[in-house]
Every structure is written in structure tokens, then in C-alpha cells.
Amino acid sequence: MAKAAAGTDNPATPTAVRIVVAGDPSDLDRLSTFWLPKLRQLEVKVPVIVVGCRLDLRDENQQVSLEQVMSPIMQQFREIETCIECQRLNIFRFLRSFLCTKSCSSSTGPLLSGNTDFEGPSVASLEADFHSCDHDRDGALSDAELNDFQVKCFNAPLQPSEIVGGRLETTWTVLRKFGYNNDIRLADELIPSPTKRTPDQSVEMTNEAIDFLRVTFDVFDSDGDGALRPRELEELFSTAPASPFSELPYTDAAERNAFGGLSLDGFLSQWAVMTLLNPASTMENLIYIGYPGDVSSTIRVTRKRRLDRKKQQSERNVFQCFVFGPKKAGKSALLDSFLGRPFSDNYNPNTEERYTVNVVDQPGGIKKTLVLREIPEDGVSKLLSSKEALAACDIAVFVHDSSDELSWKRATQLLVEVASHGEDTGFEVPCLIVAAKDDMDSFPSAIQHSTRVSQDMGTEAPIPISTKLGDLNNLFRKIVSAAEHPHLSIPETEAGRSRKQYHRLINRSLMVVSVGAAVAIVGLAAYRVYAARKNASG
């Protein structure tokens, strides 16, 4: 006989799990025609568990499980959380144990869609678990791998009769064993926190992580065209809740081919910028796609930039470049050209920060990753309101329209603002000036103006480029080269120069005073020696 059990003292306000027990096939009819509709009528808002309690009396030839019989009922009544079977002698002990440890936190809601199929997040999570156990990466679990999976999840070896089949209630056991929470995402405690770092340190992927991503790229490049098309990229991240590259600021940040495919360099560039901006996201997604080792070994913290400046050489492989400039100067066109996109005469003002990333080939076959971060003119004041605004900046580029004198003047103002901020906070950065739109006639006296600014501030002469003609004058190599030598190309303002002269004067005065005091002490000591000898001879 079917019956409902509630673990509450007040039937009007139930808070416990409601249990419906089915003893024979007729109970299932009673379940769907009376008990479940009755619970709905009473507006009982608690999980429902269906229990088949006579497993020991089942005919051995009966192959239909309770879950199969319950499938149409579960489609009709979504409040049913799960269905289980047990022997009648153990039912109360079983229910008590099950309710205490499983049911309240093991809802099928996040797992099942309306037709009782697993939904995307749970499928992705299970696929991630599958890949972690597929040691030979052949896309299938051998008997040995399946047994290892069983031991890992349930602390018991797999019986030969259990190779096939499965139950809904085991799904949560598997997911929780692999660290997923109720939202079917990895629990926060399973994702290592990046090592603490100072503001002028950055985070990069290690060679081990990059090697893993190279192999992963080849595995999912199913057509062998050297690029991951959108469908292949979707398959790669099918074991994650979603592709991290479909979200800002990574969307459209890397170079893609005519079919929307990511090359290997573009793929690694996407990971590089994600690691730079959010290393925890990198580690989380590496776990999702099946990184086999300790995920904390996939990232490293770089050396302090101040130490790099003392050593006159940066050890970094990923450089972040802030791109400043007035409106219509050509900042966005510069970022587009970095990704190989064609020039467009249409002006689309950009009011938000934007990132692009690509690999830059340096002399000697060395590859460095460059991240360009466009700073809208209206956002400069807000950026510089923070003391550590330039701490993450390896190099700053100031773009101006070489045919517009007002554009040049505004660019130099921005240069002074940024240089002053660096001097005041101690986060000075190398700076380059870019004269865009070189295909147009320069404004009168442009050479004199640029020469004066370069001499006064100690910077290189502006680098002329034309994104329209595709003549970038090896600009990106020059940007990386300047970032690699952080002690050079640092502009100096008049206030900064005066401050340095003042400190030098103070230091020189202190030195003179120190020398004078030392001479006086030596003279006094000599006089005392002389007086002592004179008294002794007398």
C-alpha cells in the first residue's frame, strides 16, 4: 500500500522530505492518481522520493527497474526528486540514512530536464569526470578504468554484473566525489587561490599548462586545419559549464580566421589573457577540460617589475600594454590591426575598455604574448584615481592623429598625466608615442613639436604608422622590446625632474656635512693624541 510520510510536527507547514512508498504495481497507479495530486492540492513544497520497498521479493526474471517504470510519472510530476529500491526489512534504516545524507541536498532539479534527460551542466560535469578517468585518452573507459572510477566514487570495486546500468541517486554521489556543488560547478575550495602577489607582479601559465593546451588543441582540431572552429571549441569546453571565451573581456579578443576558427597562437593567447586577468578562472577551466596534474602548478607569479628595472631586463612572457589617446586618434584601429583585421573608415566610438591579444615573434625565434588594453579618453581620469592604476601596466602607448595638432596636444597631455602618476606612486612605466594616420599630411610644425617633447621628457621620437595602408613599422615588436627593458623609455616630467634634483641636492648636502663631521672627528682625535704625547714628554 502506498503511503506518505512527513517529518514535521505541523502538517500545514511541512519542511521535511515527503516520502511516498510503493509496494507493488497497483501502488504506482495510486501514486499518480491520488498521493501526488493530493500533495499538490495541499501545496506541499518539499521534495518527494519514491521508494520501492520489496526488492527482495522481485522476480529474478524481471528486468524492468523502478526508474524505468517511474519515468513517465516523473515527467508529469517534477516534484519527484528521485526513486530508489530497497529490501523491505531494511527500509526504515535505509530511509533514515538516506534522508540524513542524501536527499535534502541531492535534488534532481539541476540534473534533469522536462523529459528526465540530464541537462547540459550535469552532462558537462559528468563528461569532465569521465575524461579525468580516461587515462589512455582513447575516449572510452576500459574495465580497469571503470573499476578505478567505481572505487574512487564509492570506495568499493565494481562487480561484474554492475558494468551496465545505473541509478539517478548515484549521479550526485559521483558529482560530489569530483567536487561539484549544488549548482553543478566546482566548489570554491577545490580551486587553489593564486599565490599572493604585489601590485606590480603578474600571473602567467607554466610550460606544463601550455604543453597540455597544445595537446588538447590537437585532439579537438578534428579536421586538422590548424584551427579550432566554433563547433570544435564548443566540444572542447563541453565538459565546462560554459566556454570562458564567450564572455567579456575575452570575446573577440584574439585573432580568428574567415571561418571563426582560433589558431594555436590565438587559442593560447586567449588562455594567456585570462590567466593575466583572472588566474582562478584559468585553473577552474583547466580542471573542467581534464588537466591531469596538480592545477596549482599551471600558473606562476612573475618577478616584481621594480626588480626587473634594477636588473634592466624583464623575465615575463606576457606583457600588458595600456593604449591611451584622444578620440578619433586611431586606438581601436590599432587594436584591430593587431588581430589582422581590415581597416574600416567607419568611426565607432568606444566608451568601454577593450582587450586584444596576440603572439609577437621576436628576433631569434622567441615568441612573446602582447595584451593591448584600450583606455577610452573619458576613462583616463577614473583609471588614474587609483594609486595602483599603472601597477599592472608593462608599457604605455600614446596614439595621436598625426594630421591633427589638437590630437597631438591632447596625447602629450595624457602622456604627462600618466608619467606624473607613475612618478608620484613609484609605478613608472616605459612609454612610446605613436603617430597614427601617416598616410595623411602631418600638421604644420609637427616635427618641431615632437622633437621638443621627446627631448624634454626623454622619450623616443613618435613612431609613424598607417593602419589604412597596413604599414605598422614593426610597431608591436618595438612595444614588446621596450617592455622587455623596463629601465628605458621612461618619460620624466618637469616636476619629477625638479624632485630628483632636490633629492640630489639634499643628498649632496648631507654628504658634505658627513664629510665635514668626519674631518672634525679625525682632527679632534689627532689633537688628543698630540696633547697626550706632549704631556708624557713633559
Coordinates of C-alpha atoms in Angstrom, one line a residue:
M1 CA 0.0 0.0 0.0
A2 CA 1.3 3.4 -0.9
K3 CA 1.6 6.0 1.9
A4 CA 3.2 9.4 2.5
A5 CA 5.5 10.1 5.5
A6 CA 6.3 13.7 6.6
G7 CA 9.0 14.6 9.1
T8 CA 7.2 17.6 10.6
D9 CA 5.0 18.3 13.6
N10 CA 2.9 20.8 11.8
P11 CA 1.2 19.3 8.7
A12 CA 0.2 22.8 7.5
T13 CA 3.8 23.9 7.2
P14 CA 5.9 20.8 6.2
T15 CA 9.6 21.3 6.0
A16 CA 11.0 17.8 5.8
V17 CA 11.2 15.4 2.8
R18 CA 7.9 13.8 2.0
I19 CA 8.3 10.0 1.3
V20 CA 6.0 8.0 -0.9
V21 CA 6.4 4.2 -0.6
A22 CA 5.4 1.9 -3.4
G23 CA 5.0 -1.8 -2.6
D24 CA 3.5 -3.3 -5.8
P25 CA 2.4 -2.2 -9.3
S26 CA -1.0 -1.1 -8.1
D27 CA 0.7 1.3 -5.7
L28 CA 2.1 3.2 -8.7
D29 CA -1.4 3.8 -10.1
R30 CA -2.5 5.0 -6.6
L31 CA 0.6 7.2 -6.5
S32 CA -0.2 9.1 -9.7
T33 CA -3.9 9.2 -9.2
F34 CA -4.1 10.1 -5.5
W35 CA -1.0 10.8 -3.5
L36 CA 0.9 13.1 -5.8
P37 CA -2.2 15.1 -6.8
K38 CA -3.1 15.3 -3.1
L39 CA 0.3 16.8 -2.3
R40 CA -0.2 19.3 -5.0
Q41 CA -3.6 20.2 -3.7
L42 CA -2.2 20.8 -0.3
E43 CA 0.5 22.9 -1.9
V44 CA 3.3 20.9 -0.2
K45 CA 6.5 22.5 -1.4
V46 CA 9.0 19.8 -0.4
P47 CA 11.0 17.1 -2.3
V48 CA 9.3 13.8 -3.0
I49 CA 11.1 10.4 -3.0
V50 CA 9.6 7.3 -4.4
V51 CA 10.7 4.1 -2.7
G52 CA 10.2 0.5 -4.0
C53 CA 10.4 -1.4 -0.7
R54 CA 10.2 -5.1 -1.8
L55 CA 13.4 -5.5 -3.8
D56 CA 14.0 -8.9 -2.2
L57 CA 10.6 -10.2 -3.5
R58 CA 11.2 -9.2 -7.1
D59 CA 11.1 -11.9 -9.7
E60 CA 14.6 -12.7 -10.8
N61 CA 13.5 -12.6 -14.5
Q62 CA 12.0 -9.1 -14.1
Q63 CA 14.4 -6.7 -15.9
V64 CA 12.4 -3.5 -15.6
S65 CA 13.7 -1.2 -12.9
L66 CA 11.7 1.2 -10.8
E67 CA 13.3 4.1 -12.6
Q68 CA 12.0 2.8 -15.9
V69 CA 8.5 2.4 -14.6
M70 CA 8.7 5.8 -12.9
S71 CA 10.0 7.7 -15.9
P72 CA 6.5 8.8 -17.3
I73 CA 5.3 9.7 -13.8
M74 CA 8.4 11.8 -13.1
Q75 CA 7.8 13.7 -16.4
Q76 CA 4.3 14.5 -15.1
F77 CA 5.3 15.3 -11.5
R78 CA 8.5 17.3 -11.4
E79 CA 8.4 17.4 -7.6
I80 CA 9.7 13.8 -7.5
E81 CA 13.4 14.2 -6.7
T82 CA 14.4 10.6 -7.1
C83 CA 13.3 7.0 -7.0
I84 CA 15.1 4.2 -5.2
E85 CA 14.6 0.5 -4.3
C86 CA 15.5 -1.5 -1.2
Q87 CA 14.6 -4.6 0.7
R88 CA 11.5 -4.4 3.0
L89 CA 13.5 -5.5 6.1
N90 CA 15.9 -2.6 5.7
I91 CA 13.5 0.1 4.6
F92 CA 13.4 2.2 7.8
R93 CA 17.2 2.0 8.4
F94 CA 17.7 2.8 4.8
L95 CA 15.4 5.8 4.7
R96 CA 16.9 7.3 7.9
S97 CA 20.4 7.0 6.4
F98 CA 19.3 8.2 3.0
L99 CA 17.4 11.3 4.3
C100 CA 20.2 12.3 6.6
T101 CA 23.0 12.1 4.0
K102 CA 21.5 12.4 0.5
S103 CA 18.0 13.6 -0.2
C104 CA 17.9 17.1 1.1
S105 CA 21.0 18.2 -0.9
S106 CA 20.7 15.8 -3.8
S107 CA 17.9 17.3 -5.8
T108 CA 17.4 16.1 -9.4
G109 CA 16.2 19.6 -10.3
P110 CA 19.6 20.8 -11.6
L111 CA 20.2 17.3 -13.2
L112 CA 17.1 16.6 -15.2
S113 CA 15.2 18.4 -17.9
G114 CA 11.4 18.0 -18.5
N115 CA 11.8 14.6 -20.2
T116 CA 14.1 13.3 -17.4
D117 CA 17.2 13.5 -19.6
F118 CA 20.3 15.0 -18.0
E119 CA 20.7 18.7 -18.6
G120 CA 23.7 20.5 -20.0
P121 CA 25.5 21.4 -16.8
S122 CA 25.3 17.9 -15.3
V123 CA 26.3 16.3 -18.6
A124 CA 29.3 18.6 -18.9
S125 CA 30.3 17.8 -15.3
L126 CA 30.0 14.1 -15.8
E127 CA 32.0 14.3 -19.1
A128 CA 34.7 16.1 -17.2
D129 CA 34.7 13.3 -14.6
F130 CA 34.8 10.8 -17.5
H131 CA 37.9 12.5 -19.1
S132 CA 39.7 12.5 -15.7
C133 CA 39.3 8.7 -15.5
D134 CA 40.1 8.1 -19.2
H135 CA 43.8 7.7 -18.5
D136 CA 44.7 6.5 -22.0
R137 CA 42.6 9.3 -23.6
D138 CA 41.0 6.9 -26.1
G139 CA 37.5 8.2 -25.5
A140 CA 36.3 5.1 -23.7
L141 CA 36.6 3.6 -20.2
S142 CA 38.1 0.2 -20.1
D143 CA 37.0 -2.3 -17.5
A144 CA 40.1 -1.3 -15.4
E145 CA 39.4 2.4 -15.8
L146 CA 35.7 1.9 -15.0
N147 CA 36.6 -0.1 -11.8
D148 CA 39.0 2.7 -10.8
F149 CA 36.1 5.1 -11.2
Q150 CA 33.9 3.0 -9.0
V151 CA 36.5 2.7 -6.3
K152 CA 37.1 6.5 -6.4
C153 CA 33.4 7.3 -6.1
F154 CA 32.1 4.6 -3.9
N155 CA 35.1 3.0 -2.1
A156 CA 34.2 -0.4 -3.5
P157 CA 35.3 -2.4 -6.6
L158 CA 32.8 -2.9 -9.4
Q159 CA 31.1 -6.2 -9.6
P160 CA 30.9 -7.9 -13.0
S161 CA 27.1 -7.6 -13.0
E162 CA 27.4 -3.9 -12.5
I163 CA 29.2 -3.0 -15.7
V164 CA 25.9 -1.8 -17.1
G165 CA 23.1 0.1 -15.6
G166 CA 22.9 3.0 -13.1
R167 CA 20.6 4.9 -10.9
L168 CA 19.7 8.6 -10.6
E169 CA 20.7 8.7 -6.9
T170 CA 24.3 7.7 -7.8
T171 CA 24.7 10.8 -10.0
W172 CA 25.1 13.1 -7.1
T173 CA 27.5 10.8 -5.4
V174 CA 29.7 10.9 -8.5
L175 CA 29.4 14.6 -8.9
R176 CA 30.2 15.4 -5.2
K177 CA 33.1 12.9 -5.3
F178 CA 34.6 15.0 -8.0
G179 CA 33.9 18.3 -6.1
Y180 CA 30.8 19.7 -7.7
N181 CA 28.4 21.8 -5.6
N182 CA 24.6 22.0 -5.8
D183 CA 24.9 24.4 -8.8
I184 CA 27.0 21.7 -10.6
R185 CA 30.1 23.9 -10.5
L186 CA 33.4 23.1 -8.9
A187 CA 33.3 24.0 -5.2
D188 CA 35.4 27.1 -4.4
E189 CA 37.7 25.2 -2.1
L190 CA 38.8 22.9 -4.9
I191 CA 40.2 25.8 -6.9
P192 CA 43.6 26.8 -5.4
S193 CA 43.9 30.5 -4.7
P194 CA 46.7 32.2 -6.7
T195 CA 49.8 32.9 -4.7
K196 CA 49.7 36.3 -3.1
R197 CA 51.5 38.9 -5.2
T198 CA 52.4 42.6 -5.1
P199 CA 50.6 45.0 -7.5
D200 CA 53.5 45.1 -9.9
Q201 CA 53.6 41.3 -10.3
S202 CA 51.6 39.4 -12.8
V203 CA 50.5 35.8 -13.4
E204 CA 51.3 33.6 -16.3
M205 CA 50.8 29.9 -17.3
T206 CA 53.6 27.5 -16.8
N207 CA 55.2 25.4 -19.5
E208 CA 53.3 22.3 -18.2
A209 CA 50.0 24.1 -18.7
I210 CA 50.9 25.3 -22.2
D211 CA 52.0 21.8 -23.2
F212 CA 48.7 20.4 -22.0
L213 CA 46.8 23.0 -24.0
R214 CA 48.8 22.3 -27.1
V215 CA 47.9 18.6 -26.9
T216 CA 44.3 19.5 -26.2
F217 CA 44.2 21.7 -29.2
D218 CA 45.4 18.9 -31.5
V219 CA 42.9 16.5 -30.0
F220 CA 39.9 18.7 -30.7
D221 CA 41.2 20.0 -34.1
S222 CA 39.2 17.2 -35.7
D223 CA 39.5 18.4 -39.3
G224 CA 43.3 19.0 -38.9
D225 CA 43.1 22.5 -40.4
G226 CA 45.3 24.1 -37.6
A227 CA 42.4 26.0 -36.1
L228 CA 39.6 25.3 -33.7
R229 CA 36.3 26.2 -35.4
P230 CA 33.4 27.3 -33.2
R231 CA 32.0 23.7 -33.2
E232 CA 35.3 22.2 -32.2
L233 CA 35.8 24.9 -29.5
E234 CA 32.3 24.1 -28.2
E235 CA 33.2 20.4 -27.9
L236 CA 36.5 21.3 -26.1
F237 CA 34.5 23.1 -23.4
S238 CA 31.6 20.7 -23.4
T239 CA 32.8 19.5 -20.0
A240 CA 32.7 23.0 -18.6
P241 CA 29.5 24.9 -17.5
A242 CA 30.2 27.3 -20.5
S243 CA 33.1 28.4 -22.7
P244 CA 35.0 31.1 -20.8
F245 CA 35.9 32.7 -24.1
S246 CA 32.2 33.5 -24.8
E247 CA 32.3 36.2 -22.0
L248 CA 33.7 39.7 -21.9
P249 CA 36.5 40.7 -22.0
Y250 CA 37.7 37.6 -23.8
T251 CA 35.0 37.6 -26.5
D252 CA 36.6 38.7 -29.8
A253 CA 39.9 39.4 -28.1
A254 CA 42.0 37.0 -30.3
E255 CA 42.6 36.6 -34.0
R256 CA 40.2 34.3 -35.9
N257 CA 40.2 33.1 -39.5
A258 CA 37.4 33.6 -42.0
F259 CA 35.5 30.6 -40.5
G260 CA 35.7 32.0 -37.0
G261 CA 38.4 29.5 -36.1
L262 CA 41.2 30.1 -33.5
S263 CA 44.7 29.2 -34.5
L264 CA 47.0 27.6 -31.9
D265 CA 48.6 31.0 -31.2
G266 CA 45.1 32.6 -30.8
F267 CA 44.0 29.7 -28.6
L268 CA 47.0 30.1 -26.3
S269 CA 46.6 33.9 -26.4
Q270 CA 43.1 33.6 -25.0
W271 CA 44.3 31.5 -22.1
A272 CA 47.2 33.9 -21.5
V273 CA 44.9 37.0 -21.2
M274 CA 42.5 35.0 -18.9
T275 CA 45.4 34.0 -16.7
L276 CA 46.6 37.6 -16.6
L277 CA 43.2 39.0 -15.6
N278 CA 41.7 36.0 -13.7
P279 CA 44.1 33.2 -12.8
A280 CA 41.4 31.4 -10.8
S281 CA 39.3 31.1 -13.9
T282 CA 42.2 29.5 -15.8
M283 CA 42.7 26.9 -13.1
E284 CA 39.0 26.1 -12.9
N285 CA 38.6 25.7 -16.6
L286 CA 41.7 23.5 -16.8
I287 CA 40.1 21.2 -14.3
Y288 CA 36.9 21.1 -16.4
I289 CA 38.7 20.1 -19.6
G290 CA 40.7 17.4 -17.8
Y291 CA 44.1 18.7 -16.7
P292 CA 45.6 15.6 -15.1
G293 CA 48.0 17.1 -12.6
D294 CA 48.0 19.5 -9.7
V295 CA 46.3 22.5 -11.1
S296 CA 48.2 24.9 -8.8
S297 CA 51.3 24.0 -10.9
T298 CA 49.7 25.6 -14.0
I299 CA 50.4 29.2 -13.1
R300 CA 53.4 31.2 -11.8
V301 CA 53.8 34.6 -10.4
T302 CA 56.3 36.8 -12.2
R303 CA 59.1 38.9 -10.6
K304 CA 58.3 42.4 -9.3
R305 CA 58.7 45.0 -12.1
R306 CA 60.8 47.2 -9.8
L307 CA 63.3 44.3 -9.5
D308 CA 63.1 43.9 -13.3
R309 CA 64.0 47.6 -13.7
K310 CA 67.0 47.2 -11.4
K311 CA 68.2 44.1 -13.4
Q312 CA 67.4 46.0 -16.6
Q313 CA 65.6 43.0 -18.1
S314 CA 62.1 41.5 -17.7
E315 CA 61.6 37.8 -17.4
R316 CA 58.0 37.9 -18.4
N317 CA 56.4 36.1 -21.4
V318 CA 53.2 38.1 -21.3
F319 CA 53.2 41.9 -21.5
Q320 CA 50.2 44.2 -20.9
C321 CA 50.2 47.4 -22.9
F322 CA 47.9 50.3 -22.0
V323 CA 46.8 52.2 -25.1
F324 CA 46.0 55.9 -24.4
G325 CA 44.9 58.6 -26.8
P326 CA 42.2 61.2 -27.6
K327 CA 39.0 60.4 -29.5
K328 CA 39.5 59.6 -33.2
A329 CA 43.2 59.2 -32.8
G330 CA 43.2 55.6 -34.1
K331 CA 43.3 53.5 -30.9
S332 CA 40.6 51.0 -32.0
A333 CA 42.1 50.7 -35.5
L334 CA 45.4 49.9 -33.9
L335 CA 43.9 47.1 -31.8
D336 CA 42.0 45.7 -34.9
S337 CA 45.2 45.7 -37.0
F338 CA 46.9 43.7 -34.2
L339 CA 44.4 41.0 -34.9
G340 CA 44.9 41.3 -38.7
R341 CA 41.5 42.8 -39.3
P342 CA 41.0 45.1 -42.4
F343 CA 40.9 48.8 -41.9
S344 CA 37.5 50.5 -41.9
D345 CA 36.7 54.2 -42.5
N346 CA 33.6 53.9 -40.2
Y347 CA 34.2 55.6 -36.9
N348 CA 32.6 53.7 -34.0
P349 CA 33.5 55.4 -30.7
N350 CA 34.5 53.0 -28.0
T351 CA 33.3 54.0 -24.5
E352 CA 34.4 50.9 -22.7
E353 CA 37.8 49.3 -22.1
R354 CA 38.7 46.6 -24.7
Y355 CA 41.3 43.9 -24.9
T356 CA 43.1 42.3 -27.8
V357 CA 45.9 39.7 -27.5
N358 CA 48.3 38.1 -29.9
V359 CA 51.6 36.4 -30.2
V360 CA 54.5 38.6 -31.3
D361 CA 57.6 37.0 -33.0
Q362 CA 60.8 38.5 -31.7
P363 CA 64.3 38.1 -33.2
G364 CA 65.9 34.7 -32.6
G365 CA 62.5 32.9 -32.9
I366 CA 61.4 34.0 -29.4
K367 CA 57.6 34.3 -29.0
K368 CA 56.1 36.8 -26.6
T369 CA 52.4 37.4 -25.9
L370 CA 51.2 41.0 -26.0
V371 CA 47.9 42.2 -24.5
L372 CA 46.6 45.6 -25.7
R373 CA 44.2 47.3 -23.3
E374 CA 42.5 50.2 -24.9
I375 CA 41.7 53.0 -22.4
P376 CA 39.0 55.4 -23.7
E377 CA 39.9 59.1 -23.3
D378 CA 36.9 59.6 -20.9
G379 CA 38.1 56.7 -18.7
V380 CA 41.6 58.0 -18.0
S381 CA 40.7 60.1 -15.0
K382 CA 38.9 57.2 -13.4
L383 CA 41.8 54.9 -14.1
L384 CA 44.3 57.2 -12.6
S385 CA 42.2 57.8 -9.5
S386 CA 43.7 54.6 -8.1
K387 CA 47.2 54.6 -6.7
E388 CA 48.0 51.2 -8.2
A389 CA 46.5 52.1 -11.6
L390 CA 49.7 51.6 -13.5
A391 CA 51.0 48.7 -11.4
A392 CA 49.7 46.1 -14.0
C393 CA 51.0 48.1 -17.0
D394 CA 54.2 46.9 -18.6
I395 CA 54.3 49.6 -21.2
A396 CA 52.0 52.5 -22.2
V397 CA 51.4 53.7 -25.8
F398 CA 50.1 57.1 -26.6
V399 CA 48.3 57.3 -30.0
H400 CA 47.5 60.6 -31.8
D401 CA 46.3 61.6 -35.2
S402 CA 49.4 63.0 -36.9
S403 CA 47.3 65.2 -39.2
D404 CA 45.6 67.0 -36.3
E405 CA 47.5 69.3 -34.0
L406 CA 44.8 69.2 -31.3
S407 CA 45.1 65.4 -31.2
W408 CA 48.8 65.7 -30.7
K409 CA 48.4 68.2 -27.9
R410 CA 45.9 66.1 -26.1
A411 CA 48.1 63.0 -26.4
T412 CA 51.0 64.8 -24.9
Q413 CA 48.7 66.0 -22.0
L414 CA 47.8 62.4 -21.4
L415 CA 51.5 61.4 -21.5
V416 CA 52.3 64.0 -18.8
E417 CA 49.3 62.8 -16.7
V418 CA 50.4 59.2 -16.8
A419 CA 54.1 60.0 -16.3
S420 CA 53.2 62.2 -13.3
H421 CA 51.1 59.4 -11.8
G422 CA 53.9 57.0 -12.2
E423 CA 56.4 59.3 -10.5
D424 CA 54.1 60.0 -7.6
T425 CA 53.2 56.4 -7.0
G426 CA 56.5 54.7 -7.9
F427 CA 54.9 52.7 -10.7
E428 CA 56.8 54.3 -13.6
V429 CA 56.3 52.6 -16.9
P430 CA 58.1 52.8 -20.3
C431 CA 56.2 54.9 -22.8
L432 CA 56.1 55.1 -26.6
I433 CA 54.4 57.7 -28.8
V434 CA 52.6 56.5 -32.0
A435 CA 51.8 58.9 -34.8
A436 CA 48.8 57.3 -36.5
K437 CA 47.3 58.1 -39.9
D438 CA 50.7 58.5 -41.5
D439 CA 49.0 58.2 -44.9
M440 CA 47.7 61.8 -44.4
D441 CA 49.7 65.0 -44.3
S442 CA 51.1 65.9 -40.9
F443 CA 50.0 69.1 -39.3
P444 CA 52.5 72.1 -39.7
S445 CA 55.4 72.1 -37.3
A446 CA 54.7 68.5 -36.3
I447 CA 58.4 67.7 -36.4
Q448 CA 59.4 70.6 -34.2
H449 CA 56.7 69.8 -31.6
S450 CA 57.5 66.1 -31.4
T451 CA 61.3 66.8 -31.2
R452 CA 60.8 69.2 -28.3
V453 CA 58.5 66.8 -26.3
S454 CA 60.9 63.9 -26.9
Q455 CA 63.9 65.9 -25.7
D456 CA 62.1 67.4 -22.7
M457 CA 60.7 64.2 -21.5
G458 CA 63.4 61.8 -22.6
T459 CA 61.3 59.6 -24.8
E460 CA 61.8 58.2 -28.3
A461 CA 60.6 60.1 -31.3
P462 CA 57.0 59.3 -32.3
I463 CA 56.6 56.1 -34.4
P464 CA 54.7 56.8 -37.6
I465 CA 52.2 54.1 -38.7
S466 CA 49.2 53.8 -41.1
T467 CA 46.7 51.2 -40.3
K468 CA 44.9 52.0 -43.5
L469 CA 47.9 51.1 -45.6
G470 CA 48.9 48.3 -43.3
D471 CA 52.3 49.9 -42.6
L472 CA 52.8 49.3 -38.9
N473 CA 56.6 49.8 -39.0
N474 CA 57.2 46.7 -36.7
L475 CA 55.3 48.6 -34.0
F476 CA 54.3 45.6 -32.0
R477 CA 57.9 44.3 -31.9
K478 CA 59.0 47.7 -30.7
I479 CA 56.4 47.6 -28.0
V480 CA 57.5 44.2 -26.7
S481 CA 61.2 45.2 -26.9
A482 CA 60.5 48.3 -24.8
A483 CA 58.5 46.3 -22.3
E484 CA 61.4 43.8 -22.0
H485 CA 63.7 46.7 -20.9
P486 CA 61.7 48.4 -18.2
H487 CA 64.5 50.7 -17.2
L488 CA 64.4 52.5 -20.5
S489 CA 61.9 54.8 -22.3
I490 CA 60.5 56.1 -19.0
P491 CA 59.4 59.8 -19.5
E492 CA 60.3 62.4 -17.0
T493 CA 58.1 65.4 -16.2
E494 CA 59.4 68.8 -15.0
A495 CA 58.0 68.2 -11.6
G496 CA 59.7 64.8 -11.5
R497 CA 63.0 66.3 -12.7
S498 CA 62.8 69.0 -10.1
R499 CA 62.1 66.5 -7.4
K500 CA 65.1 64.4 -8.4
Q501 CA 67.3 67.5 -8.5
Y502 CA 66.1 68.4 -5.0
H503 CA 66.8 64.9 -3.7
R504 CA 70.3 65.0 -5.3
L505 CA 71.0 68.4 -3.7
I506 CA 69.8 67.1 -0.3
N507 CA 71.9 64.0 -0.6
R508 CA 74.9 66.1 -1.7
S509 CA 74.5 68.4 1.3
L510 CA 74.2 65.5 3.7
M511 CA 77.3 64.1 2.1
V512 CA 79.2 67.4 2.7
V513 CA 78.0 67.6 6.2
S514 CA 79.0 63.9 6.8
V515 CA 82.5 64.5 5.3
G516 CA 82.9 67.7 7.4
A517 CA 81.9 65.9 10.6
A518 CA 84.3 63.0 9.8
V519 CA 87.2 65.5 9.3
A520 CA 86.4 67.2 12.6
I521 CA 86.3 63.9 14.4
V522 CA 89.6 62.8 12.9
G523 CA 91.2 66.2 13.7
L524 CA 89.9 66.1 17.3
A525 CA 91.4 62.6 17.7
A526 CA 94.7 63.7 16.3
Y527 CA 94.8 66.7 18.7
R528 CA 94.2 64.4 21.6
V529 CA 97.0 62.1 20.6
Y530 CA 99.3 65.1 20.2
A531 CA 98.3 66.5 23.6
A532 CA 98.8 63.2 25.3
R533 CA 102.3 62.8 23.9
K534 CA 103.3 66.3 24.8
N535 CA 102.2 65.7 28.4
A536 CA 104.1 62.4 28.6
S537 CA 107.4 64.1 27.4
G538 CA 107.0 66.9 29.9

